[in-house]
Amino acid sequence: MTDFIDALQQTLHGLRLLTNETDRESYRRDETAHHEAGMPLAVALPADTGEVAGVMRLATEHRVPVVPRGAGSGLSGGSAGVDGALTLVLTRMDRILEIDRDNLVAVVQPGVINADLKAAVAAEGLFYAPDPASYEFCSIGGNIGTNAGGLCCVKYGVTRDAVLGLEVVLADGRVIRTGGRNVKDVAGYSLTHLFVGSQGTLGIVTEATVRLRPAPPPKHTMLAFFPTLDAAGSAVAAMTRAGVEPCTLELMDRVTIAAVDDWHKLGLDRTAAALLLVESDAPGSAAEDELARAETCCTDAGATSVVRATDPMEADWLRQVRRMAFRAMERLGVARMEDVGAPRSRIPELLREIERIAAAHNVRCGTFGHAGDGNLHPTFVWDRGDTAAEERAHAACEELYCAAIALGGTVTGEHGIGAARRPFLVAQVGTDAVDVMRAIKAALDPFGILNPGKVV
Ligand SMILES: Cc1cc2nc3c(=O)[nH]c(=O)nc-3n(C[C@H](O)[C@H](O)[C@H](O)COP(=O)(O)OP(=O)(O)OC[C@H]3O[C@@H](n4cnc5c(N)ncnc54)[C@H](O)[C@@H]3O)c2cc1C
């Protein structure tokens, strides 16, 4: 291992390399609180593609594993350290290289923070759609690594839908380009789509060409409160059935409402079992029409009250409230955020399963998430050090994954298999599909040095 560090220092003179214990410790974990991360051998912060390629050439030569890392906000242990591996942090490669108005694309380095890209393109009247709740601190490289979703995916799709092309450094240090600025491009297999969501196990993204859109009109925002979780789930299913296409359709349950309200004293209706945040950015009067249709679905499902944001600041605040749900739950103890999904017609059943499983295992659980995508984040909480509760939460998660699969859903809608959910990949997709994934991995990374122990 020291040979490898020596080789890095002797070959890549400008490479920022951290080897002392405190630095390595600080890059050890991502936001997956329950995942036991390994200790990086060293941490490298390359400044450009050339340095990334140089690192990978030497890593292949010395057979040293490499963990690509963005901002470390992941919730599946994807960028968590691996004992003896080099953690390769892409945050210094943080330039927006181009905003190409003529083709409605931006070319960015992986370390650009999602919110910074949004702000830069907004200044030109444009819109970069993917908006994970972590958008103020997660990187585009990490978003590509996880195929991140967010609050407006229900209308605009996930990160994969916004990525047109990539520059990728392969395990052996070769640099390839996939896709580009073409809206239509079917030359060969879609490698772009293969790399998006591969969690740093197939290659390292060093540049991305992403799709922009004209900025949508300001949002109209509505909150609906429900007496039962089931009623909220039914309203979501009804909106899908009725073809209502809001740009945000988010859910928070009673526990989450109380956690957020305790923290920020917003005066939310704490007697409600659930709330839905519904937004429309349709042009002109179409937005009010859309919200009116959404309101009908909510009241038909039993909503006890429906309120509209009175101005854009209030609407921003309500969105922010939803984004703070996980942090609010973290104030209650160790929080394990799960990420299950189901076809949208089955959201009421998924919500019922979550309630049943949390009660059966006697664990505290708050559920929130992207209900419009059929993607929910049941978040189990226990007191730090309460190992019995932690084990009950672990058992609840396993049952939850099985329940999601039984509903035709998924064990992870947007956070990724990473290290935390690996045993359940086969259960969801089957051995043959996992074998195909492993064959792809072996073709691109024959020595298994890219993010070992993650995904497959
Ligand atoms: C409060 C909170 C809210 C969140 N809300 C959402 C949400 O709404 N939607 C959502 O999808 N996620 C959400 N997340 C999870 C997380 O923010 C996302 O998964 C995000 O995409 C991770 O980005 P990152 O830059 O932090 O990447 P990291 O966590 O550092 O890495 C994520 C994965 O990508 C890989 N990776 C990173 N950079 C590269 C690269 N350049 N090339 C190849 N692979 C790379 C890593 O190896 C790892 O597997 C949330 C997290 C928190 C803490």
XYZ file of C-alpha atoms and ligand atoms in Angstrom:
509
model
C 0.000 0.000 0.000
C 2.784 2.433 0.814
C 4.198 1.617 -2.672
C 0.951 2.948 -4.089
C 1.075 6.155 -2.026
C 4.729 6.637 -3.029
C 3.826 6.104 -6.678
C 0.996 8.667 -6.445
C 3.336 11.219 -4.883
C 6.161 10.587 -7.332
C 4.034 10.462 -10.483
C 1.303 13.037 -9.815
C 3.246 15.911 -8.287
C 0.330 18.346 -7.973
C -2.193 15.828 -6.591
C -3.708 16.855 -3.266
C -3.315 13.764 -1.114
C -4.344 13.432 2.533
C -2.831 10.634 4.548
C -3.085 11.615 8.192
C -5.666 9.894 10.355
C -7.828 12.931 11.110
C -8.263 13.746 7.417
C -8.993 10.149 6.525
C -11.539 9.944 9.335
C -13.313 13.059 8.085
C -13.922 11.444 4.672
C -14.870 8.072 6.097
C -18.660 8.247 6.290
C -21.521 9.484 4.173
C -24.940 10.361 5.686
C -25.892 6.706 6.195
C -25.722 6.844 9.986
C -26.310 3.123 10.523
C -23.667 1.940 8.026
C -20.289 0.897 9.465
C -17.786 2.563 7.149
C -14.212 1.381 6.582
C -11.144 3.586 7.018
C -9.698 5.036 3.785
C -6.049 4.291 3.095
C -5.715 7.891 1.903
C -7.875 10.614 0.396
C -7.104 12.188 -2.991
C -8.706 15.406 -4.235
C -7.881 15.647 -7.947
C -8.071 18.975 -9.757
C -8.752 17.681 -13.262
C -9.496 14.664 -15.447
C -5.788 14.083 -16.032
C -5.199 13.580 -12.323
C -8.211 11.239 -12.017
C -6.885 9.182 -14.965
C -3.400 9.126 -13.415
C -4.770 7.921 -10.083
C -6.759 5.145 -11.775
C -3.780 3.971 -13.851
C -1.734 3.580 -10.676
C -4.641 2.063 -8.738
C -4.968 -0.602 -11.445
C -1.227 -1.216 -11.499
C -1.142 -1.641 -7.689
C -4.620 -3.272 -7.500
C -5.736 -0.720 -4.922
C -9.497 -0.140 -4.602
C -10.898 3.351 -5.151
C -14.085 4.852 -3.681
C -15.364 7.794 -5.751
C -16.957 10.469 -3.584
C -18.906 13.642 -4.162
C -20.267 15.674 -1.255
C -20.829 12.598 0.934
C -24.567 13.187 1.426
C -25.559 9.727 0.175
C -27.971 7.528 2.114
C -26.854 4.050 1.046
C -23.202 4.023 2.086
C -22.175 4.503 -1.572
C -19.259 6.831 -0.860
C -18.529 5.455 2.604
C -14.910 4.409 3.098
C -13.618 0.909 2.423
C -10.689 -0.362 4.506
C -7.489 -0.046 2.501
C -9.101 1.859 -0.372
C -8.271 5.304 -1.700
C -11.207 7.689 -1.384
C -11.264 9.905 -4.486
C -13.126 13.133 -3.733
C -14.337 15.072 -6.777
C -15.383 18.276 -5.015
C -12.467 20.376 -6.290
C -13.620 19.817 -9.866
C -16.461 22.280 -9.363
C -16.608 24.465 -12.471
C -19.613 25.119 -14.676
C -17.744 24.929 -17.979
C -20.499 26.187 -20.279
C -24.137 27.177 -20.425
C -25.124 26.576 -24.044
C -28.395 28.445 -24.610
C -28.589 27.408 -28.259
C -28.766 23.731 -27.346
C -30.306 24.089 -23.882
C -27.484 22.232 -22.174
C -24.859 22.937 -19.531
C -21.450 21.296 -19.348
C -20.286 20.843 -15.762
C -17.609 19.221 -13.675
C -18.801 16.638 -11.116
C -18.105 18.710 -8.017
C -20.602 21.450 -8.908
C -23.229 21.716 -6.169
C -26.740 21.131 -7.516
C -28.041 24.456 -6.107
C -25.164 26.375 -7.710
C -25.992 24.956 -11.133
C -29.668 25.770 -10.614
C -28.810 29.354 -9.635
C -26.369 29.856 -12.522
C -28.843 28.708 -15.164
C -31.758 30.535 -13.495
C -29.808 33.773 -13.963
C -30.151 33.086 -17.699
C -33.871 32.288 -17.534
C -33.218 28.534 -17.648
C -33.990 25.590 -15.395
C -32.051 22.496 -14.338
C -34.795 20.188 -13.108
C -33.362 17.492 -10.768
C -33.809 18.766 -7.206
C -33.018 16.311 -4.418
C -34.047 17.654 -1.018
C -30.281 17.851 -0.390
C -29.789 20.145 -3.417
C -28.018 22.831 -1.388
C -25.145 20.494 -0.459
C -25.010 17.525 -2.877
C -22.909 17.433 -6.050
C -23.881 16.768 -9.643
C -21.351 13.901 -9.731
C -23.057 12.314 -6.726
C -26.473 12.940 -8.282
C -25.283 11.114 -11.404
C -23.733 8.377 -9.265
C -27.049 7.720 -7.529
C -29.434 8.787 -10.317
C -30.882 11.160 -7.737
C -34.544 12.011 -7.653
C -36.184 14.868 -5.820
C -39.273 16.956 -5.349
C -40.080 17.756 -8.967
C -39.292 14.363 -10.561
C -42.990 13.643 -10.660
C -43.188 16.039 -13.611
C -39.613 16.428 -14.890
C -38.053 13.011 -14.308
C -34.948 11.940 -12.399
C -31.264 12.778 -12.961
C -30.938 10.154 -15.723
C -33.567 12.044 -17.735
C -31.438 15.189 -17.523
C -28.053 13.707 -18.491
C -27.195 13.777 -22.190
C -23.489 12.999 -22.126
C -20.572 12.130 -19.870
C -16.832 12.062 -19.705
C -15.833 9.001 -17.691
C -12.485 7.743 -16.423
C -12.460 3.951 -16.515
C -10.864 1.689 -13.918
C -7.638 1.397 -15.963
C -7.366 5.161 -16.485
C -8.727 5.357 -20.042
C -11.007 8.346 -20.620
C -14.157 7.888 -22.695
C -16.961 10.200 -23.797
C -20.559 9.078 -24.051
C -23.481 10.932 -25.637
C -23.171 14.704 -25.999
C -25.381 17.596 -27.019
C -27.623 15.616 -29.357
C -31.198 15.289 -28.189
C -31.462 12.118 -30.281
C -28.503 9.735 -30.401
C -28.770 5.956 -30.709
C -25.218 5.180 -31.775
C -24.466 1.918 -29.980
C -25.459 0.982 -26.453
C -26.475 3.839 -24.192
C -23.381 3.975 -22.011
C -24.537 7.298 -20.585
C -27.558 5.628 -19.039
C -25.438 2.728 -17.809
C -23.093 4.989 -15.851
C -25.903 7.075 -14.350
C -26.925 5.339 -11.122
C -23.939 2.961 -11.077
C -22.708 4.466 -7.778
C -19.074 4.750 -8.799
C -18.745 1.006 -9.486
C -18.232 1.255 -13.264
C -16.303 4.485 -13.828
C -15.633 7.959 -12.510
C -17.621 10.822 -13.987
C -15.356 13.794 -14.648
C -17.700 15.904 -16.798
C -21.396 15.906 -17.620
C -23.539 17.499 -20.302
C -26.960 18.076 -18.781
C -30.293 19.108 -20.234
C -31.757 22.523 -19.404
C -35.273 23.809 -19.916
C -36.778 27.252 -20.149
C -37.583 28.427 -16.604
C -41.157 27.389 -15.721
C -43.666 29.948 -14.390
C -43.819 30.517 -10.605
C -45.407 27.677 -8.677
C -48.875 27.634 -7.160
C -48.786 25.728 -3.877
C -51.386 23.848 -1.829
C -51.348 21.862 1.403
C -53.981 19.207 2.135
C -54.404 17.629 5.580
C -55.853 14.125 6.062
C -57.332 12.250 9.033
C -55.613 8.967 8.059
C -52.512 7.977 6.100
C -54.722 5.776 3.978
C -56.788 8.781 2.883
C -53.633 10.659 1.825
C -52.462 7.602 -0.116
C -55.842 7.344 -1.829
C -55.640 11.007 -2.855
C -52.236 10.365 -4.473
C -53.558 7.339 -6.348
C -56.633 9.340 -7.419
C -54.488 12.170 -8.827
C -52.482 9.702 -10.921
C -55.692 8.085 -12.161
C -57.199 11.487 -13.008
C -54.082 12.494 -14.983
C -53.283 15.408 -12.673
C -49.586 16.210 -13.230
C -48.349 18.491 -10.455
C -44.660 19.435 -10.355
C -44.520 18.511 -6.653
C -46.548 15.887 -4.813
C -44.955 15.210 -1.435
C -46.235 13.504 1.700
C -45.471 13.915 5.395
C -47.057 11.768 8.104
C -48.059 12.696 11.662
C -44.669 11.882 13.224
C -42.822 13.945 10.614
C -45.265 16.865 10.883
C -44.710 16.946 14.659
C -40.907 16.659 14.301
C -40.761 19.577 11.855
C -43.271 21.637 13.846
C -41.420 21.043 17.137
C -38.284 22.377 15.491
C -39.651 25.357 13.593
C -42.959 26.180 15.381
C -44.904 26.598 12.153
C -48.374 25.959 13.497
C -48.950 22.947 11.226
C -52.113 20.938 11.935
C -50.698 18.365 14.340
C -53.985 16.512 14.639
C -53.677 15.460 10.989
C -52.409 11.952 10.234
C -50.761 13.193 7.034
C -50.348 16.148 4.728
C -49.753 16.419 1.017
C -47.806 19.298 -0.523
C -49.062 19.797 -4.069
C -47.646 22.322 -6.531
C -48.295 23.295 -10.114
C -46.052 25.288 -12.412
C -48.422 25.089 -15.375
C -48.665 28.355 -17.323
C -51.333 31.002 -16.626
C -54.684 29.842 -15.342
C -53.776 26.193 -15.996
C -51.956 26.127 -12.635
C -55.118 27.020 -10.703
C -57.103 24.490 -12.785
C -54.567 21.804 -11.945
C -54.653 22.597 -8.228
C -58.465 22.628 -8.318
C -58.435 19.104 -9.774
C -55.872 18.038 -7.162
C -58.066 19.567 -4.435
C -61.061 17.561 -5.652
C -59.014 14.348 -5.441
C -57.978 15.306 -1.892
C -61.451 16.195 -0.617
C -62.978 13.103 -2.276
C -60.381 11.030 -0.419
C -61.404 12.659 2.890
C -59.068 15.655 3.349
C -60.142 17.648 6.390
C -58.653 20.929 5.176
C -56.937 22.333 2.106
C -54.991 25.598 2.199
C -53.147 27.581 -0.483
C -49.856 29.446 -0.072
C -50.708 33.122 -0.247
C -47.394 34.337 -1.689
C -44.171 32.904 -3.217
C -42.261 33.304 0.066
C -44.805 31.205 1.932
C -44.643 28.591 -0.845
C -40.820 28.501 -0.664
C -41.065 28.040 3.066
C -43.512 25.115 2.755
C -41.166 23.402 0.279
C -38.308 24.034 2.676
C -40.351 22.453 5.484
C -40.614 19.256 3.459
C -36.880 19.368 2.668
C -36.122 19.603 6.384
C -38.086 16.446 7.220
C -35.025 14.201 7.534
C -33.067 16.710 9.627
C -36.123 17.077 11.894
C -36.264 13.294 12.340
C -32.532 13.209 13.083
C -33.207 15.471 16.079
C -35.161 12.573 17.626
C -32.281 10.070 17.642
C -30.344 7.925 15.187
C -32.432 8.124 12.014
C -32.376 5.419 9.370
C -34.075 6.771 6.264
C -35.420 4.109 3.937
C -36.348 4.609 0.320
C -38.954 2.106 -0.803
C -41.181 2.537 -3.823
C -44.292 1.025 -5.354
C -46.440 1.582 -8.423
C -48.458 4.712 -7.653
C -51.798 2.891 -7.606
C -50.417 0.838 -4.696
C -49.273 3.745 -2.528
C -52.152 3.270 -0.049
C -51.094 -0.372 0.412
C -47.428 0.594 0.844
C -48.379 3.146 3.505
C -50.454 0.524 5.307
C -47.525 -1.897 5.225
C -45.172 0.727 6.666
C -47.550 1.402 9.565
C -48.078 -2.303 10.199
C -44.360 -3.139 10.119
C -43.318 -0.267 12.406
C -45.987 -1.312 14.938
C -45.107 -5.019 14.677
C -41.446 -4.310 15.424
C -42.207 -1.640 18.000
C -40.007 0.997 16.339
C -40.631 4.699 16.027
C -41.150 5.642 12.396
C -41.934 8.841 10.524
C -42.793 8.616 6.844
C -42.383 11.322 4.244
C -41.371 11.399 0.620
C -42.090 11.761 -3.014
C -45.598 10.317 -2.997
C -46.236 11.409 -6.576
C -43.428 9.095 -7.718
C -44.600 6.263 -5.470
C -41.341 6.737 -3.519
C -41.515 6.977 0.277
C -38.931 7.444 3.022
C -40.079 5.620 6.158
C -37.510 6.798 8.697
C -36.872 4.636 11.726
C -35.515 6.378 14.815
C -33.958 5.042 17.991
C -31.965 6.433 20.899
C -28.211 6.332 20.352
C -26.829 3.268 22.121
C -30.177 1.438 22.266
C -28.957 -1.640 20.425
C -32.185 -3.575 20.965
C -34.165 -0.822 19.213
C -31.563 -0.672 16.454
C -31.933 -4.411 15.871
C -35.724 -4.076 15.797
C -35.363 -1.291 13.218
C -33.058 -3.495 11.170
C -35.622 -6.317 11.213
C -38.365 -3.827 10.291
C -36.323 -2.685 7.277
C -35.890 -6.229 6.042
C -39.633 -6.816 6.285
C -40.265 -3.492 4.596
C -38.078 -4.421 1.607
C -39.979 -7.697 1.241
C -43.287 -5.845 1.422
C -42.206 -3.365 -1.270
C -41.078 -6.188 -3.546
C -44.358 -8.044 -2.965
C -46.231 -4.916 -4.103
C -44.255 -4.890 -7.365
C -42.154 -2.046 -5.977
C -38.520 -1.417 -5.207
C -36.191 -1.490 -2.201
C -34.719 1.823 -3.338
C -36.323 4.520 -5.453
C -33.465 7.032 -5.518
C -30.800 6.492 -2.838
C -29.289 3.373 -4.388
C -28.378 -0.149 -3.329
C -24.939 1.075 -2.228
C -23.522 -0.990 0.596
C -26.605 -0.868 2.807
C -29.172 -2.767 0.686
C -27.019 -5.267 -1.210
C -28.605 -8.473 0.088
C -31.957 -7.365 -1.319
C -30.929 -6.706 -4.919
C -31.291 -10.370 -5.888
C -34.635 -10.565 -4.101
C -35.925 -7.703 -6.232
C -34.440 -8.313 -9.677
C -33.512 -12.040 -9.609
C -30.206 -13.901 -9.961
C -30.059 -13.760 -13.757
C -30.371 -9.972 -13.767
C -27.710 -9.652 -11.055
C -25.450 -11.978 -13.096
C -25.816 -9.621 -16.083
C -24.922 -6.666 -13.822
C -21.863 -8.554 -12.545
C -20.779 -9.345 -16.123
C -20.977 -5.638 -17.008
C -19.005 -4.785 -13.878
C -16.341 -7.399 -14.734
C -16.022 -6.065 -18.303
C -15.456 -2.494 -17.133
C -13.575 -3.218 -13.922
C -11.844 -6.612 -14.300
C -9.853 -6.286 -11.068
C -12.879 -5.113 -9.044
C -11.144 -1.979 -7.786
C -14.000 0.494 -8.300
C -16.053 0.935 -5.144
C -15.873 -2.717 -4.041
C -18.658 -4.052 -1.868
C -21.193 -1.639 -3.333
C -24.251 -2.449 -5.493
C -23.423 -5.923 -6.922
C -31.246 15.687 4.101
C -31.049 14.834 2.871
C -32.008 14.853 1.880
C -31.844 14.077 0.729
N -32.803 14.127 -0.244
C -32.663 13.393 -1.364
C -33.657 13.424 -2.388
O -34.669 14.120 -2.291
N -33.451 12.663 -3.473
C -32.341 11.873 -3.630
O -32.215 11.196 -4.655
N -31.387 11.827 -2.677
C -31.512 12.560 -1.555
N -30.546 12.510 -0.582
C -29.381 11.631 -0.746
C -28.141 12.288 -1.414
O -28.109 13.684 -1.202
C -28.106 11.965 -2.904
O -27.948 10.565 -3.072
C -27.023 12.683 -3.704
O -27.180 12.385 -5.069
C -25.602 12.322 -3.274
O -24.721 13.294 -3.814
P -23.273 13.524 -3.170
O -22.583 14.545 -3.985
O -23.386 13.785 -1.748
O -22.606 12.100 -3.467
P -21.932 11.038 -2.499
O -22.826 10.687 -1.381
O -20.558 11.451 -2.178
O -21.858 9.786 -3.505
C -23.028 9.127 -3.918
C -22.645 7.957 -4.842
O -22.181 8.461 -6.085
C -20.850 8.018 -6.351
N -20.150 9.143 -6.940
C -19.967 10.381 -6.425
N -19.330 11.157 -7.306
C -19.086 10.395 -8.400
C -18.440 10.618 -9.643
N -17.930 11.793 -9.968
N -18.375 9.591 -10.527
C -18.903 8.372 -10.246
N -19.525 8.116 -9.073
C -19.609 9.114 -8.182
C -20.286 7.575 -5.006
O -19.309 6.562 -5.140
C -21.525 7.082 -4.294
O -21.775 5.745 -4.643
C -30.684 13.273 0.585
C -29.711 13.275 1.589
C -29.882 14.033 2.719
C -28.807 14.013 3.766
